[in-house]
Amino acid sequence: MKKIYGECTINNFSIEYSIVGAGEPVLVFHGGHSNCHEDFGYKALLENGFSIITPSRAGYGKTSKGIGDTLSTACDYYAKLLQHLNIEKTHVLAISAGGPTGLIFAKKFPHLTRSLTLQSAVTKEWLTSKDCTYRVASLLFNPKTEKYTWGLISTMSNHFPYFIFKQMFSSFSTLKYKDAKDKVNDNDITLIAQMNNRQRSGHGFLIDLSHTKELTIKDLKSINCPTLIMHSHFDSSVPTEHAKLAHDNILHSKLCLLDSWGHLIWLGNLSKDTDDIVINFLKDSN
């Protein structure tokens, strides 16, 4: 099924987006280093009659960084995008570093939000200047260097996909690679290489790190729509405490802790379980 790409201008700011499928809309807030070209988890949604709208979030792709001055402001612009597309109500699916956007959107626009699904999602402050990972990320993925970082990763992935998969594995999973082999699907290596070819950080990743500081427990408690929280037991990118915090504070939430091999819950031998849980939840929320 072919994706349609578009770009709209609101208050002199650009928002890039893609649309694929026809049916009940799902608004996807992609994870870090991603954009409207994302496609993890999309196949099952399309096969079950959903359409998917994916804006490149603030600072990613061709979307202006200026819409991301605050998390709340960014969500205002995503709501205006729905208005531009004549979408009155949608399911919201927020992935990884897109978690804060999904949470604030659901809180601020309950009349637009049919349900909220959090997948491997950040739900509180994540990576601070005290963390070594933060300092490394700020160096490798800032707007001046990220093009070269991803160019190198992409080239290496294309030439040595198995080697790069193994090197990146610990950034996604708390399991040692040798202990996770029964959970890894042969196709995962190819899908990781494809992911590395579409990844870019732009200004977006540093905006993401700033936005997580704005989330509060009060925000979580203000969400009233049906909410599904999905997280792997073995996620090393976003610890499971993020999922548990959301579940403890979002009233109508269901927590599903998965045995998938790590952060990328759409991969591995248990990926069908991920798909089935999401589809059943969305159908029940209609």
PDB file of C-alpha atoms in Angstrom:
ATOM      1  CA  MET A   1       0.000   0.000   0.000  1.00  0.00           C
ATOM      2  CA  LYS A   2       1.496   3.301  -1.099  1.00  0.00           C
ATOM      3  CA  LYS A   3       2.211   6.094   1.364  1.00  0.00           C
ATOM      4  CA  ILE A   4       1.118   9.597   0.468  1.00  0.00           C
ATOM      5  CA  TYR A   5       3.475  12.345   1.647  1.00  0.00           C
ATOM      6  CA  GLY A   6       2.418  15.903   2.326  1.00  0.00           C
ATOM      7  CA  GLU A   7       3.531  19.137   3.911  1.00  0.00           C
ATOM      8  CA  CYS A   8       1.322  21.855   5.308  1.00  0.00           C
ATOM      9  CA  THR A   9       2.178  25.347   6.536  1.00  0.00           C
ATOM     10  CA  ILE A  10       0.620  26.683   9.724  1.00  0.00           C
ATOM     11  CA  ASN A  11       1.644  30.075  11.129  1.00  0.00           C
ATOM     12  CA  ASN A  12       4.688  30.002   8.814  1.00  0.00           C
ATOM     13  CA  PHE A  13       5.822  26.653  10.261  1.00  0.00           C
ATOM     14  CA  SER A  14       5.990  23.488   8.145  1.00  0.00           C
ATOM     15  CA  ILE A  15       4.652  20.109   9.208  1.00  0.00           C
ATOM     16  CA  GLU A  16       5.654  17.131   7.105  1.00  0.00           C
ATOM     17  CA  TYR A  17       3.452  14.042   7.257  1.00  0.00           C
ATOM     18  CA  SER A  18       2.578  10.760   5.607  1.00  0.00           C
ATOM     19  CA  ILE A  19      -0.745   8.966   5.220  1.00  0.00           C
ATOM     20  CA  VAL A  20      -1.223   5.321   4.340  1.00  0.00           C
ATOM     21  CA  GLY A  21      -4.330   3.160   4.274  1.00  0.00           C
ATOM     22  CA  ALA A  22      -8.035   3.940   4.453  1.00  0.00           C
ATOM     23  CA  GLY A  23     -10.242   3.461   7.476  1.00  0.00           C
ATOM     24  CA  GLU A  24     -10.280   4.368  11.159  1.00  0.00           C
ATOM     25  CA  PRO A  25      -7.385   6.817  11.634  1.00  0.00           C
ATOM     26  CA  VAL A  26      -4.379   6.195  13.876  1.00  0.00           C
ATOM     27  CA  LEU A  27      -2.122   9.164  14.595  1.00  0.00           C
ATOM     28  CA  VAL A  28       1.435   7.913  15.146  1.00  0.00           C
ATOM     29  CA  PHE A  29       3.992   9.906  17.094  1.00  0.00           C
ATOM     30  CA  HIS A  30       7.223   8.236  15.996  1.00  0.00           C
ATOM     31  CA  GLY A  31      10.245   7.594  18.189  1.00  0.00           C
ATOM     32  CA  GLY A  32      13.592   9.350  18.329  1.00  0.00           C
ATOM     33  CA  HIS A  33      15.773   9.661  15.202  1.00  0.00           C
ATOM     34  CA  SER A  34      12.731   8.914  13.054  1.00  0.00           C
ATOM     35  CA  ASN A  35      10.240  10.769  10.847  1.00  0.00           C
ATOM     36  CA  CYS A  36       7.155  10.290   8.686  1.00  0.00           C
ATOM     37  CA  HIS A  37       8.938   7.483   6.807  1.00  0.00           C
ATOM     38  CA  GLU A  38       8.606   5.211   9.852  1.00  0.00           C
ATOM     39  CA  ASP A  39       6.896   1.857   9.314  1.00  0.00           C
ATOM     40  CA  PHE A  40       7.502  -0.392  12.345  1.00  0.00           C
ATOM     41  CA  GLY A  41       4.169  -1.964  13.306  1.00  0.00           C
ATOM     42  CA  TYR A  42       2.278  -0.472  10.373  1.00  0.00           C
ATOM     43  CA  LYS A  43       1.627  -3.711   8.449  1.00  0.00           C
ATOM     44  CA  ALA A  44      -0.805  -5.171  10.989  1.00  0.00           C
ATOM     45  CA  LEU A  45      -2.707  -1.879  11.304  1.00  0.00           C
ATOM     46  CA  LEU A  46      -3.159  -1.651   7.550  1.00  0.00           C
ATOM     47  CA  GLU A  47      -4.191  -5.294   7.221  1.00  0.00           C
ATOM     48  CA  ASN A  48      -6.899  -4.680   9.819  1.00  0.00           C
ATOM     49  CA  GLY A  49      -8.426  -1.690   8.085  1.00  0.00           C
ATOM     50  CA  PHE A  50      -6.826   1.268   9.846  1.00  0.00           C
ATOM     51  CA  SER A  51      -5.297   4.316   8.199  1.00  0.00           C
ATOM     52  CA  ILE A  52      -2.090   5.791   9.613  1.00  0.00           C
ATOM     53  CA  ILE A  53      -1.162   9.467   9.825  1.00  0.00           C
ATOM     54  CA  THR A  54       2.459  10.095  10.807  1.00  0.00           C
ATOM     55  CA  PRO A  55       3.724  13.646  11.189  1.00  0.00           C
ATOM     56  CA  SER A  56       7.460  14.169  11.410  1.00  0.00           C
ATOM     57  CA  ARG A  57       7.636  15.572  14.917  1.00  0.00           C
ATOM     58  CA  ALA A  58       9.231  18.922  15.797  1.00  0.00           C
ATOM     59  CA  GLY A  59      12.717  19.243  14.324  1.00  0.00           C
ATOM     60  CA  TYR A  60      12.552  15.958  12.411  1.00  0.00           C
ATOM     61  CA  GLY A  61      12.431  15.669   8.630  1.00  0.00           C
ATOM     62  CA  LYS A  62      10.954  18.786   7.058  1.00  0.00           C
ATOM     63  CA  THR A  63       8.943  19.765  10.138  1.00  0.00           C
ATOM     64  CA  SER A  64      10.014  23.110  11.606  1.00  0.00           C
ATOM     65  CA  LYS A  65      11.872  22.948  14.905  1.00  0.00           C
ATOM     66  CA  GLY A  66       9.965  26.068  15.972  1.00  0.00           C
ATOM     67  CA  ILE A  67       6.760  24.158  16.646  1.00  0.00           C
ATOM     68  CA  GLY A  68       8.637  22.402  19.445  1.00  0.00           C
ATOM     69  CA  ASP A  69       9.355  25.400  21.660  1.00  0.00           C
ATOM     70  CA  THR A  70       7.375  23.492  24.281  1.00  0.00           C
ATOM     71  CA  LEU A  71       5.737  20.078  24.271  1.00  0.00           C
ATOM     72  CA  SER A  72       2.328  21.692  24.659  1.00  0.00           C
ATOM     73  CA  THR A  73       2.936  23.993  21.677  1.00  0.00           C
ATOM     74  CA  ALA A  74       4.012  21.063  19.510  1.00  0.00           C
ATOM     75  CA  CYS A  75       0.758  19.266  20.339  1.00  0.00           C
ATOM     76  CA  ASP A  76      -1.218  22.356  19.334  1.00  0.00           C
ATOM     77  CA  TYR A  77       0.298  22.047  15.876  1.00  0.00           C
ATOM     78  CA  TYR A  78      -0.453  18.333  15.584  1.00  0.00           C
ATOM     79  CA  ALA A  79      -4.069  19.126  16.463  1.00  0.00           C
ATOM     80  CA  LYS A  80      -4.071  21.761  13.714  1.00  0.00           C
ATOM     81  CA  LEU A  81      -2.710  19.164  11.309  1.00  0.00           C
ATOM     82  CA  LEU A  82      -5.702  16.928  12.073  1.00  0.00           C
ATOM     83  CA  GLN A  83      -7.985  19.892  11.408  1.00  0.00           C
ATOM     84  CA  HIS A  84      -6.170  20.487   8.108  1.00  0.00           C
ATOM     85  CA  LEU A  85      -6.787  16.827   7.203  1.00  0.00           C
ATOM     86  CA  ASN A  86     -10.456  16.986   8.312  1.00  0.00           C
ATOM     87  CA  ILE A  87      -9.952  14.292  10.953  1.00  0.00           C
ATOM     88  CA  GLU A  88     -12.372  14.722  13.858  1.00  0.00           C
ATOM     89  CA  LYS A  89     -11.133  11.955  16.158  1.00  0.00           C
ATOM     90  CA  THR A  90      -8.274   9.475  16.098  1.00  0.00           C
ATOM     91  CA  HIS A  91      -6.508   6.726  17.959  1.00  0.00           C
ATOM     92  CA  VAL A  92      -3.093   7.934  19.157  1.00  0.00           C
ATOM     93  CA  LEU A  93      -0.076   5.633  19.100  1.00  0.00           C
ATOM     94  CA  ALA A  94       3.104   7.005  20.699  1.00  0.00           C
ATOM     95  CA  ILE A  95       6.443   5.246  20.348  1.00  0.00           C
ATOM     96  CA  SER A  96       9.594   5.555  22.473  1.00  0.00           C
ATOM     97  CA  ALA A  97      10.702   9.228  22.576  1.00  0.00           C
ATOM     98  CA  GLY A  98       7.328  10.103  21.043  1.00  0.00           C
ATOM     99  CA  GLY A  99       5.709   9.048  24.329  1.00  0.00           C
ATOM    100  CA  PRO A 100       5.655  12.547  25.889  1.00  0.00           C
ATOM    101  CA  THR A 101       3.953  13.933  22.773  1.00  0.00           C
ATOM    102  CA  GLY A 102       1.255  11.244  22.878  1.00  0.00           C
ATOM    103  CA  LEU A 103       0.659  11.798  26.599  1.00  0.00           C
ATOM    104  CA  ILE A 104       0.307  15.575  26.365  1.00  0.00           C
ATOM    105  CA  PHE A 105      -1.795  15.319  23.199  1.00  0.00           C
ATOM    106  CA  ALA A 106      -4.230  12.907  24.902  1.00  0.00           C
ATOM    107  CA  LYS A 107      -4.391  15.122  27.978  1.00  0.00           C
ATOM    108  CA  LYS A 108      -4.826  18.389  26.073  1.00  0.00           C
ATOM    109  CA  PHE A 109      -7.179  17.174  23.325  1.00  0.00           C
ATOM    110  CA  PRO A 110      -9.460  14.492  24.802  1.00  0.00           C
ATOM    111  CA  HIS A 111     -12.133  15.389  22.228  1.00  0.00           C
ATOM    112  CA  LEU A 112      -9.701  14.367  19.446  1.00  0.00           C
ATOM    113  CA  THR A 113      -8.366  11.227  21.129  1.00  0.00           C
ATOM    114  CA  ARG A 114     -10.260   7.957  20.837  1.00  0.00           C
ATOM    115  CA  SER A 115      -7.557   5.925  22.608  1.00  0.00           C
ATOM    116  CA  LEU A 116      -3.882   6.098  23.520  1.00  0.00           C
ATOM    117  CA  THR A 117      -1.319   3.348  22.953  1.00  0.00           C
ATOM    118  CA  LEU A 118       2.176   3.705  24.401  1.00  0.00           C
ATOM    119  CA  GLN A 119       4.826   1.424  22.908  1.00  0.00           C
ATOM    120  CA  SER A 120       8.255   1.326  24.592  1.00  0.00           C
ATOM    121  CA  ALA A 121       7.428   4.890  25.542  1.00  0.00           C
ATOM    122  CA  VAL A 122       9.185   7.546  27.566  1.00  0.00           C
ATOM    123  CA  THR A 123       6.793   8.788  30.271  1.00  0.00           C
ATOM    124  CA  LYS A 124       9.050  10.955  32.476  1.00  0.00           C
ATOM    125  CA  GLU A 125      12.367  12.803  32.320  1.00  0.00           C
ATOM    126  CA  TRP A 126      14.750  10.648  30.277  1.00  0.00           C
ATOM    127  CA  LEU A 127      18.503  11.031  29.891  1.00  0.00           C
ATOM    128  CA  THR A 128      19.850  14.042  31.777  1.00  0.00           C
ATOM    129  CA  SER A 129      23.127  15.905  31.399  1.00  0.00           C
ATOM    130  CA  LYS A 130      24.499  13.769  34.255  1.00  0.00           C
ATOM    131  CA  ASP A 131      24.147  10.602  32.160  1.00  0.00           C
ATOM    132  CA  CYS A 132      27.035   9.394  30.009  1.00  0.00           C
ATOM    133  CA  THR A 133      24.519   8.320  27.345  1.00  0.00           C
ATOM    134  CA  TYR A 134      23.158  11.872  27.218  1.00  0.00           C
ATOM    135  CA  ARG A 135      26.618  13.363  26.679  1.00  0.00           C
ATOM    136  CA  VAL A 136      27.467  10.876  23.936  1.00  0.00           C
ATOM    137  CA  ALA A 137      24.080  11.386  22.238  1.00  0.00           C
ATOM    138  CA  SER A 138      24.465  15.160  22.374  1.00  0.00           C
ATOM    139  CA  LEU A 139      27.778  14.817  20.573  1.00  0.00           C
ATOM    140  CA  LEU A 140      26.795  12.257  17.942  1.00  0.00           C
ATOM    141  CA  PHE A 141      23.214  13.343  17.226  1.00  0.00           C
ATOM    142  CA  ASN A 142      23.306  17.129  17.383  1.00  0.00           C
ATOM    143  CA  PRO A 143      22.255  18.978  14.206  1.00  0.00           C
ATOM    144  CA  LYS A 144      25.865  19.562  13.097  1.00  0.00           C
ATOM    145  CA  THR A 145      27.033  15.953  13.315  1.00  0.00           C
ATOM    146  CA  GLU A 146      23.993  13.673  13.010  1.00  0.00           C
ATOM    147  CA  LYS A 147      24.126  13.496   9.208  1.00  0.00           C
ATOM    148  CA  TYR A 148      27.618  12.015   9.348  1.00  0.00           C
ATOM    149  CA  THR A 149      26.793   9.726  12.264  1.00  0.00           C
ATOM    150  CA  TRP A 150      23.818   8.206  10.478  1.00  0.00           C
ATOM    151  CA  GLY A 151      25.681   8.092   7.186  1.00  0.00           C
ATOM    152  CA  LEU A 152      28.372   5.954   8.800  1.00  0.00           C
ATOM    153  CA  ILE A 153      25.872   3.714  10.609  1.00  0.00           C
ATOM    154  CA  SER A 154      23.836   3.268   7.437  1.00  0.00           C
ATOM    155  CA  THR A 155      26.881   2.385   5.315  1.00  0.00           C
ATOM    156  CA  MET A 156      28.141  -0.100   7.892  1.00  0.00           C
ATOM    157  CA  SER A 157      24.662  -1.661   8.230  1.00  0.00           C
ATOM    158  CA  ASN A 158      24.391  -2.156   4.484  1.00  0.00           C
ATOM    159  CA  HIS A 159      27.810  -3.803   4.204  1.00  0.00           C
ATOM    160  CA  PHE A 160      27.977  -5.649   7.530  1.00  0.00           C
ATOM    161  CA  PRO A 161      24.361  -6.054   8.715  1.00  0.00           C
ATOM    162  CA  TYR A 162      24.977  -8.932  11.150  1.00  0.00           C
ATOM    163  CA  PHE A 163      27.982  -7.236  12.743  1.00  0.00           C
ATOM    164  CA  ILE A 164      26.107  -3.928  13.252  1.00  0.00           C
ATOM    165  CA  PHE A 165      23.048  -5.750  14.589  1.00  0.00           C
ATOM    166  CA  LYS A 166      25.158  -7.419  17.247  1.00  0.00           C
ATOM    167  CA  GLN A 167      26.962  -4.167  18.065  1.00  0.00           C
ATOM    168  CA  MET A 168      23.662  -2.295  18.504  1.00  0.00           C
ATOM    169  CA  PHE A 169      21.904  -5.082  20.371  1.00  0.00           C
ATOM    170  CA  SER A 170      22.846  -3.926  23.876  1.00  0.00           C
ATOM    171  CA  SER A 171      21.427  -0.458  23.173  1.00  0.00           C
ATOM    172  CA  PHE A 172      18.004  -2.098  22.739  1.00  0.00           C
ATOM    173  CA  SER A 173      18.071  -5.086  25.085  1.00  0.00           C
ATOM    174  CA  THR A 174      19.207  -5.938  28.605  1.00  0.00           C
ATOM    175  CA  LEU A 175      19.731  -9.529  27.439  1.00  0.00           C
ATOM    176  CA  LYS A 176      23.094 -10.747  26.221  1.00  0.00           C
ATOM    177  CA  TYR A 177      22.856 -11.576  22.529  1.00  0.00           C
ATOM    178  CA  LYS A 178      23.662 -15.260  23.105  1.00  0.00           C
ATOM    179  CA  ASP A 179      20.783 -15.480  25.607  1.00  0.00           C
ATOM    180  CA  ALA A 180      18.291 -13.840  23.244  1.00  0.00           C
ATOM    181  CA  LYS A 181      18.815 -15.987  20.154  1.00  0.00           C
ATOM    182  CA  ASP A 182      15.552 -17.867  20.655  1.00  0.00           C
ATOM    183  CA  LYS A 183      13.694 -14.533  20.602  1.00  0.00           C
ATOM    184  CA  VAL A 184      15.452 -13.028  17.557  1.00  0.00           C
ATOM    185  CA  ASN A 185      13.976 -13.589  14.101  1.00  0.00           C
ATOM    186  CA  ASP A 186      16.282 -13.984  11.093  1.00  0.00           C
ATOM    187  CA  ASN A 187      14.514 -11.055   9.437  1.00  0.00           C
ATOM    188  CA  ASP A 188      15.358  -8.719  12.331  1.00  0.00           C
ATOM    189  CA  ILE A 189      18.850  -8.086  10.965  1.00  0.00           C
ATOM    190  CA  THR A 190      17.444  -6.878   7.646  1.00  0.00           C
ATOM    191  CA  LEU A 191      14.830  -4.705   9.360  1.00  0.00           C
ATOM    192  CA  ILE A 192      17.437  -3.057  11.595  1.00  0.00           C
ATOM    193  CA  ALA A 193      19.551  -2.254   8.527  1.00  0.00           C
ATOM    194  CA  GLN A 194      16.500  -0.725   6.834  1.00  0.00           C
ATOM    195  CA  MET A 195      15.776   1.293   9.984  1.00  0.00           C
ATOM    196  CA  ASN A 196      19.327   2.632  10.011  1.00  0.00           C
ATOM    197  CA  ASN A 197      18.899   3.786   6.425  1.00  0.00           C
ATOM    198  CA  ARG A 198      15.872   5.948   7.261  1.00  0.00           C
ATOM    199  CA  GLN A 199      17.066   7.299  10.619  1.00  0.00           C
ATOM    200  CA  ARG A 200      17.956  10.985  11.007  1.00  0.00           C
ATOM    201  CA  SER A 201      18.045  13.170  14.089  1.00  0.00           C
ATOM    202  CA  GLY A 202      17.904  16.726  12.732  1.00  0.00           C
ATOM    203  CA  HIS A 203      17.092  19.097  15.583  1.00  0.00           C
ATOM    204  CA  GLY A 204      14.474  16.619  16.793  1.00  0.00           C
ATOM    205  CA  PHE A 205      16.418  14.416  19.169  1.00  0.00           C
ATOM    206  CA  LEU A 206      17.713  17.279  21.288  1.00  0.00           C
ATOM    207  CA  ILE A 207      14.168  18.696  21.341  1.00  0.00           C
ATOM    208  CA  ASP A 208      12.953  15.301  22.572  1.00  0.00           C
ATOM    209  CA  LEU A 209      15.427  15.329  25.456  1.00  0.00           C
ATOM    210  CA  SER A 210      14.222  18.796  26.432  1.00  0.00           C
ATOM    211  CA  HIS A 211      10.535  17.859  26.178  1.00  0.00           C
ATOM    212  CA  THR A 212      10.789  14.948  28.608  1.00  0.00           C
ATOM    213  CA  LYS A 213      11.583  17.445  31.375  1.00  0.00           C
ATOM    214  CA  GLU A 214       8.118  18.971  30.952  1.00  0.00           C
ATOM    215  CA  LEU A 215       6.157  15.817  31.844  1.00  0.00           C
ATOM    216  CA  THR A 216       4.568  15.644  35.297  1.00  0.00           C
ATOM    217  CA  ILE A 217       2.594  13.084  37.272  1.00  0.00           C
ATOM    218  CA  LYS A 218      -0.322  15.511  37.063  1.00  0.00           C
ATOM    219  CA  ASP A 219      -0.221  15.178  33.267  1.00  0.00           C
ATOM    220  CA  LEU A 220      -0.504  11.395  33.523  1.00  0.00           C
ATOM    221  CA  LYS A 221      -3.363  11.606  36.002  1.00  0.00           C
ATOM    222  CA  SER A 222      -5.238  13.941  33.639  1.00  0.00           C
ATOM    223  CA  ILE A 223      -5.552  11.329  30.861  1.00  0.00           C
ATOM    224  CA  ASN A 224      -9.001   9.746  30.745  1.00  0.00           C
ATOM    225  CA  CYS A 225      -9.124   7.849  27.450  1.00  0.00           C
ATOM    226  CA  PRO A 226      -8.624   4.065  27.212  1.00  0.00           C
ATOM    227  CA  THR A 227      -4.856   3.549  27.352  1.00  0.00           C
ATOM    228  CA  LEU A 228      -2.711   0.551  26.425  1.00  0.00           C
ATOM    229  CA  ILE A 229       0.881   0.507  27.697  1.00  0.00           C
ATOM    230  CA  MET A 230       3.227  -1.969  25.981  1.00  0.00           C
ATOM    231  CA  HIS A 231       6.824  -2.515  27.029  1.00  0.00           C
ATOM    232  CA  SER A 232       9.391  -5.284  26.870  1.00  0.00           C
ATOM    233  CA  HIS A 233      10.744  -6.745  30.104  1.00  0.00           C
ATOM    234  CA  PHE A 234      14.167  -6.492  28.436  1.00  0.00           C
ATOM    235  CA  ASP A 235      14.111  -2.892  27.156  1.00  0.00           C
ATOM    236  CA  SER A 236      17.471  -1.206  27.753  1.00  0.00           C
ATOM    237  CA  SER A 237      16.643   2.005  25.842  1.00  0.00           C
ATOM    238  CA  VAL A 238      13.659   3.008  27.969  1.00  0.00           C
ATOM    239  CA  PRO A 239      13.498   1.141  31.312  1.00  0.00           C
ATOM    240  CA  THR A 240      10.238  -0.583  32.271  1.00  0.00           C
ATOM    241  CA  GLU A 241       9.814   1.900  35.141  1.00  0.00           C
ATOM    242  CA  HIS A 242       8.463   4.319  32.522  1.00  0.00           C
ATOM    243  CA  ALA A 243       5.654   1.889  31.667  1.00  0.00           C
ATOM    244  CA  LYS A 244       4.890   1.163  35.306  1.00  0.00           C
ATOM    245  CA  LEU A 245       4.775   4.870  36.161  1.00  0.00           C
ATOM    246  CA  ALA A 246       2.252   5.479  33.402  1.00  0.00           C
ATOM    247  CA  HIS A 247       0.120   2.524  34.481  1.00  0.00           C
ATOM    248  CA  ASP A 248       0.130   3.635  38.117  1.00  0.00           C
ATOM    249  CA  ASN A 249      -1.094   7.117  37.212  1.00  0.00           C
ATOM    250  CA  ILE A 250      -3.328   6.795  34.120  1.00  0.00           C
ATOM    251  CA  LEU A 251      -6.766   5.813  35.337  1.00  0.00           C
ATOM    252  CA  HIS A 252      -8.074   3.740  32.430  1.00  0.00           C
ATOM    253  CA  SER A 253      -4.830   1.993  31.514  1.00  0.00           C
ATOM    254  CA  LYS A 254      -3.807  -1.577  30.823  1.00  0.00           C
ATOM    255  CA  LEU A 255      -0.169  -2.651  31.174  1.00  0.00           C
ATOM    256  CA  CYS A 256       1.257  -5.369  28.921  1.00  0.00           C
ATOM    257  CA  LEU A 257       4.835  -6.356  29.716  1.00  0.00           C
ATOM    258  CA  LEU A 258       6.175  -8.389  26.827  1.00  0.00           C
ATOM    259  CA  ASP A 259       8.831 -11.078  26.458  1.00  0.00           C
ATOM    260  CA  SER A 260      10.083  -9.636  23.149  1.00  0.00           C
ATOM    261  CA  TRP A 261      13.861  -9.263  23.025  1.00  0.00           C
ATOM    262  CA  GLY A 262      14.000  -5.540  23.651  1.00  0.00           C
ATOM    263  CA  HIS A 263      12.961  -1.994  22.826  1.00  0.00           C
ATOM    264  CA  LEU A 264      11.878  -2.769  19.259  1.00  0.00           C
ATOM    265  CA  ILE A 265       8.781  -4.777  20.173  1.00  0.00           C
ATOM    266  CA  TRP A 266       7.722  -5.076  16.511  1.00  0.00           C
ATOM    267  CA  LEU A 267      10.678  -7.385  15.832  1.00  0.00           C
ATOM    268  CA  GLY A 268      11.518 -10.913  16.908  1.00  0.00           C
ATOM    269  CA  ASN A 269       9.655 -14.191  17.114  1.00  0.00           C
ATOM    270  CA  LEU A 270       6.996 -12.655  19.380  1.00  0.00           C
ATOM    271  CA  SER A 271       6.151  -9.726  17.112  1.00  0.00           C
ATOM    272  CA  LYS A 272       2.779 -11.249  16.195  1.00  0.00           C
ATOM    273  CA  ASP A 273       1.790 -11.052  19.861  1.00  0.00           C
ATOM    274  CA  THR A 274       2.558  -7.310  19.783  1.00  0.00           C
ATOM    275  CA  ASP A 275       0.412  -6.876  16.682  1.00  0.00           C
ATOM    276  CA  ASP A 276      -2.511  -8.896  18.074  1.00  0.00           C
ATOM    277  CA  ILE A 277      -2.574  -6.965  21.362  1.00  0.00           C
ATOM    278  CA  VAL A 278      -2.641  -3.594  19.589  1.00  0.00           C
ATOM    279  CA  ILE A 279      -5.299  -4.582  17.068  1.00  0.00           C
ATOM    280  CA  ASN A 280      -7.598  -6.058  19.717  1.00  0.00           C
ATOM    281  CA  PHE A 281      -7.236  -2.946  21.868  1.00  0.00           C
ATOM    282  CA  LEU A 282      -7.984  -0.550  19.019  1.00  0.00           C
ATOM    283  CA  LYS A 283     -11.037  -2.529  17.900  1.00  0.00           C
ATOM    284  CA  ASP A 284     -12.357  -2.628  21.464  1.00  0.00           C
ATOM    285  CA  SER A 285     -11.839   1.148  21.750  1.00  0.00           C
ATOM    286  CA  ASN A 286     -13.951   2.025  18.686  1.00  0.00           C
TER     287      ASN A 286
END
